[in-house]
XYZ file of N, CA and C in Angstrom:
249
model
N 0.851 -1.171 0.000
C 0.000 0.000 0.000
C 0.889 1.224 0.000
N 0.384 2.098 -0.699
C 1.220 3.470 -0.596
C 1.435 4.105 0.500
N 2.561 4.651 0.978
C 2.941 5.380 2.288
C 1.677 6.072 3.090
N 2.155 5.547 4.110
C 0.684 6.975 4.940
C 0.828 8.169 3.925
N -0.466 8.901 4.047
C 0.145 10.426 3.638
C 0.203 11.118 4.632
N 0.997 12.330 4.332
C 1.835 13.240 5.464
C 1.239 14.541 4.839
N 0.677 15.381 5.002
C 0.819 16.592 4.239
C -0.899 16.903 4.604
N -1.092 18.244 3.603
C -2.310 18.742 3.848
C -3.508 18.154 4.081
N -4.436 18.684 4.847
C -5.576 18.243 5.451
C -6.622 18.817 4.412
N -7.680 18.332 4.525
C -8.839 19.477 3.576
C -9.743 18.712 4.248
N -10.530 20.050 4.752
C -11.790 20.394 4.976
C -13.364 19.405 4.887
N -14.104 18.963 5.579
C -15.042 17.880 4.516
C -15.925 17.457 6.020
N -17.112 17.574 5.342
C -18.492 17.545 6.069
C -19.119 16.246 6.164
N -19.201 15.537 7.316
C -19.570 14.705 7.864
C -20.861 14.868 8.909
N -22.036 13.737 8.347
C -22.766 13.308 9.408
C -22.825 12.298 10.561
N -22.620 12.996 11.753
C -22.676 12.046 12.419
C -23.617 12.095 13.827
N -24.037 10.943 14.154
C -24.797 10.674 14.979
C -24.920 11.728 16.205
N -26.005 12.422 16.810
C -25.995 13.314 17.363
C -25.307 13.079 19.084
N -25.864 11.828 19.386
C -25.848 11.408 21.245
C -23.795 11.293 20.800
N -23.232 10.344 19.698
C -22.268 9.805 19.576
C -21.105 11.378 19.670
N -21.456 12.224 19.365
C -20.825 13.473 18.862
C -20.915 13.902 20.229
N -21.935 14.193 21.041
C -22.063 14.626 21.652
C -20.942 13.979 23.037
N -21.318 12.867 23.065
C -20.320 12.084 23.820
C -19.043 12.178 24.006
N -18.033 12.250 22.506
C -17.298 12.365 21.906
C -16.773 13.764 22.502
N -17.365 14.898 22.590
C -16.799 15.938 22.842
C -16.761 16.278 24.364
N -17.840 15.451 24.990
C -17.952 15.814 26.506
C -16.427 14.720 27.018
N -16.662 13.976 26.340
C -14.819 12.972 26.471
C -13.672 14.195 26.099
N -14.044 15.118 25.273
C -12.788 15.768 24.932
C -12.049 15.345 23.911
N -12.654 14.576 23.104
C -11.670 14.102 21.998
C -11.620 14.824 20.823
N -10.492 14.506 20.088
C -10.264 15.296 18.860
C -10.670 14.588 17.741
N -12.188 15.287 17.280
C -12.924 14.473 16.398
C -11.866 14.193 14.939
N -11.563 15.119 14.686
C -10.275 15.367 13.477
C -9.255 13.978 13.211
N -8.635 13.988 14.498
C -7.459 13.179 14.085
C -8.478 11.869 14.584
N -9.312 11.657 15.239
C -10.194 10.350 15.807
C -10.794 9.431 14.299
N -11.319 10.679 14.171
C -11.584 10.103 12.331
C -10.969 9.805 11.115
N -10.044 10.518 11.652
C -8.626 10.457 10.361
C -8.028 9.362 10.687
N -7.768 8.875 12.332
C -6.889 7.619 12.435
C -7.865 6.287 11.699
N -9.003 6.189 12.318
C -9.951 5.203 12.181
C -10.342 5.012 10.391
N -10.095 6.311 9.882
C -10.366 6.037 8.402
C -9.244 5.688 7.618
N -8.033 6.212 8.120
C -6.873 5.704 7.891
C -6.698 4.050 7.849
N -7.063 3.408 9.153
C -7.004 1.565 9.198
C -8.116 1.392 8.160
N -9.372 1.995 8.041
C -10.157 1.288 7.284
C -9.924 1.005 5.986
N -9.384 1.935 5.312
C -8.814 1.884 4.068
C -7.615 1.330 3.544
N -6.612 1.584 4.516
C -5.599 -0.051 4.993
C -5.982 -1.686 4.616
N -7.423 -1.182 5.560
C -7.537 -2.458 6.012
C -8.640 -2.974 4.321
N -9.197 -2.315 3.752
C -10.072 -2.657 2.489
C -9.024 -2.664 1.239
N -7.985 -2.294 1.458
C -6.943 -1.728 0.311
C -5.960 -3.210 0.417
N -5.758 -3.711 1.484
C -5.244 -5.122 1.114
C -6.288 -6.414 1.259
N -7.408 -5.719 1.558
C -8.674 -6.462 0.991
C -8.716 -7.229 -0.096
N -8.688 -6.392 -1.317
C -8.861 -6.031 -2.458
C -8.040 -6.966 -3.017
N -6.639 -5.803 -2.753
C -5.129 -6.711 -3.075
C -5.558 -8.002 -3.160
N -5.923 -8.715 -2.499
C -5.858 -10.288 -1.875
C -6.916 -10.420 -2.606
N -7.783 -10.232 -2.996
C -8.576 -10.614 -3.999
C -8.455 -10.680 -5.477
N -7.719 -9.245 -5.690
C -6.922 -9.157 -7.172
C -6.073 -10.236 -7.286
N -5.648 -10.645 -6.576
C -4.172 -11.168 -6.756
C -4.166 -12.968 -6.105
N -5.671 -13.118 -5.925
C -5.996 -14.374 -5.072
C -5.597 -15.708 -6.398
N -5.719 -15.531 -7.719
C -5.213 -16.676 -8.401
C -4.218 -16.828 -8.613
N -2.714 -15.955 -8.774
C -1.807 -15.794 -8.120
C -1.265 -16.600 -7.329
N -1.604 -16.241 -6.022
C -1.272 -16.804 -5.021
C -1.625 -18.096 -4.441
N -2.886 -18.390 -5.182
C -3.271 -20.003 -4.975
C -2.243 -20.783 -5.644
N -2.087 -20.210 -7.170
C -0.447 -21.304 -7.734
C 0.634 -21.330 -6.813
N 1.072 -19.586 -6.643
C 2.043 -19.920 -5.937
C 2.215 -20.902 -4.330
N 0.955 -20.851 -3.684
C 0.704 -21.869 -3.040
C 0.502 -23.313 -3.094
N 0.211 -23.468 -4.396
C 0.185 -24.553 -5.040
C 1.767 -25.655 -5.156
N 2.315 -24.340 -5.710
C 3.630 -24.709 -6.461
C 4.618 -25.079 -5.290
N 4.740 -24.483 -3.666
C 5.097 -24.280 -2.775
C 4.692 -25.674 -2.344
N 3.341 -26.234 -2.047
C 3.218 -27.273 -1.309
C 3.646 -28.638 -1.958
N 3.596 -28.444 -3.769
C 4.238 -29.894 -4.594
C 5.522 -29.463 -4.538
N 6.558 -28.569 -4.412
C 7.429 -28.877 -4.641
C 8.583 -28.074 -3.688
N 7.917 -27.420 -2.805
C 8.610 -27.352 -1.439
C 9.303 -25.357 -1.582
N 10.383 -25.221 -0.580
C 10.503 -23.716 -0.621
C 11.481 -23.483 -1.518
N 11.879 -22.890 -2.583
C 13.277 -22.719 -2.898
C 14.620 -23.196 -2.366
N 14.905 -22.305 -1.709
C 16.161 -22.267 -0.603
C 15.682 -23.381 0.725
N 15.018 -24.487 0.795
C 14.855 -25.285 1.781
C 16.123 -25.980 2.266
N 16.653 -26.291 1.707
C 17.947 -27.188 1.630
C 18.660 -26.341 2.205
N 18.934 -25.036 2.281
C 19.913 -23.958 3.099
C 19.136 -24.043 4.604
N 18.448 -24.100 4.895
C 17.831 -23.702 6.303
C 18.339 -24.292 7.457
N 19.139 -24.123 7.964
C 19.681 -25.928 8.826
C 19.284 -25.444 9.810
N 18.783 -24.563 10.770
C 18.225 -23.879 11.589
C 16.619 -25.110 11.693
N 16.428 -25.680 10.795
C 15.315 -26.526 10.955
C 15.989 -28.096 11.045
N 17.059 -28.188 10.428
C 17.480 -29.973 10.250
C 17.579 -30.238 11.848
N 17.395 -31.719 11.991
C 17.477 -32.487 13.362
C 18.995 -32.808 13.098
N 19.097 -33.015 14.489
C 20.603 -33.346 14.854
C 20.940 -35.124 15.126
């Protein structure tokens, strides 16, 4: 996924629940960055969603290919061989 972004903010009108807002501010929180963090993971979190869906036949071969015929570099690993 592309870097967090760092840089300008802009402006943008949101509805939100009246008791929840209200709550929210009698807590003292900073609706700004509260929403920005939380929308930040969500889109994280839907953005390698996706990925993994784009890319799900892909990765079934390469899973495929991995379980018939093992890891590349297996034979280097001795960190796993018995003694």
């Amino acid at each position: 996924m592309p870097a967090k972004p760092e840089g300008a903010k802009r402006a943008v009108n949101l509805s939100l629940s009246a008791r929840t807002l209200e709550q929210a501010r009698a807590l003292g929180m900073n609706l700004s960055a509260t929403v920005d963090a939380l929308l930040t993971e969500e889109v994280r979190r839907r953005y390698w969603e996706r990925w993994n869906e784009d890319n799900r036949e892909a990765i079934d071969h390469y899973n495929e290919r991995i379980a018939r015929e093992g890891l590349p570099l297996a034979r280097y690993r001795s960190f796993l061989r018995e003694r």
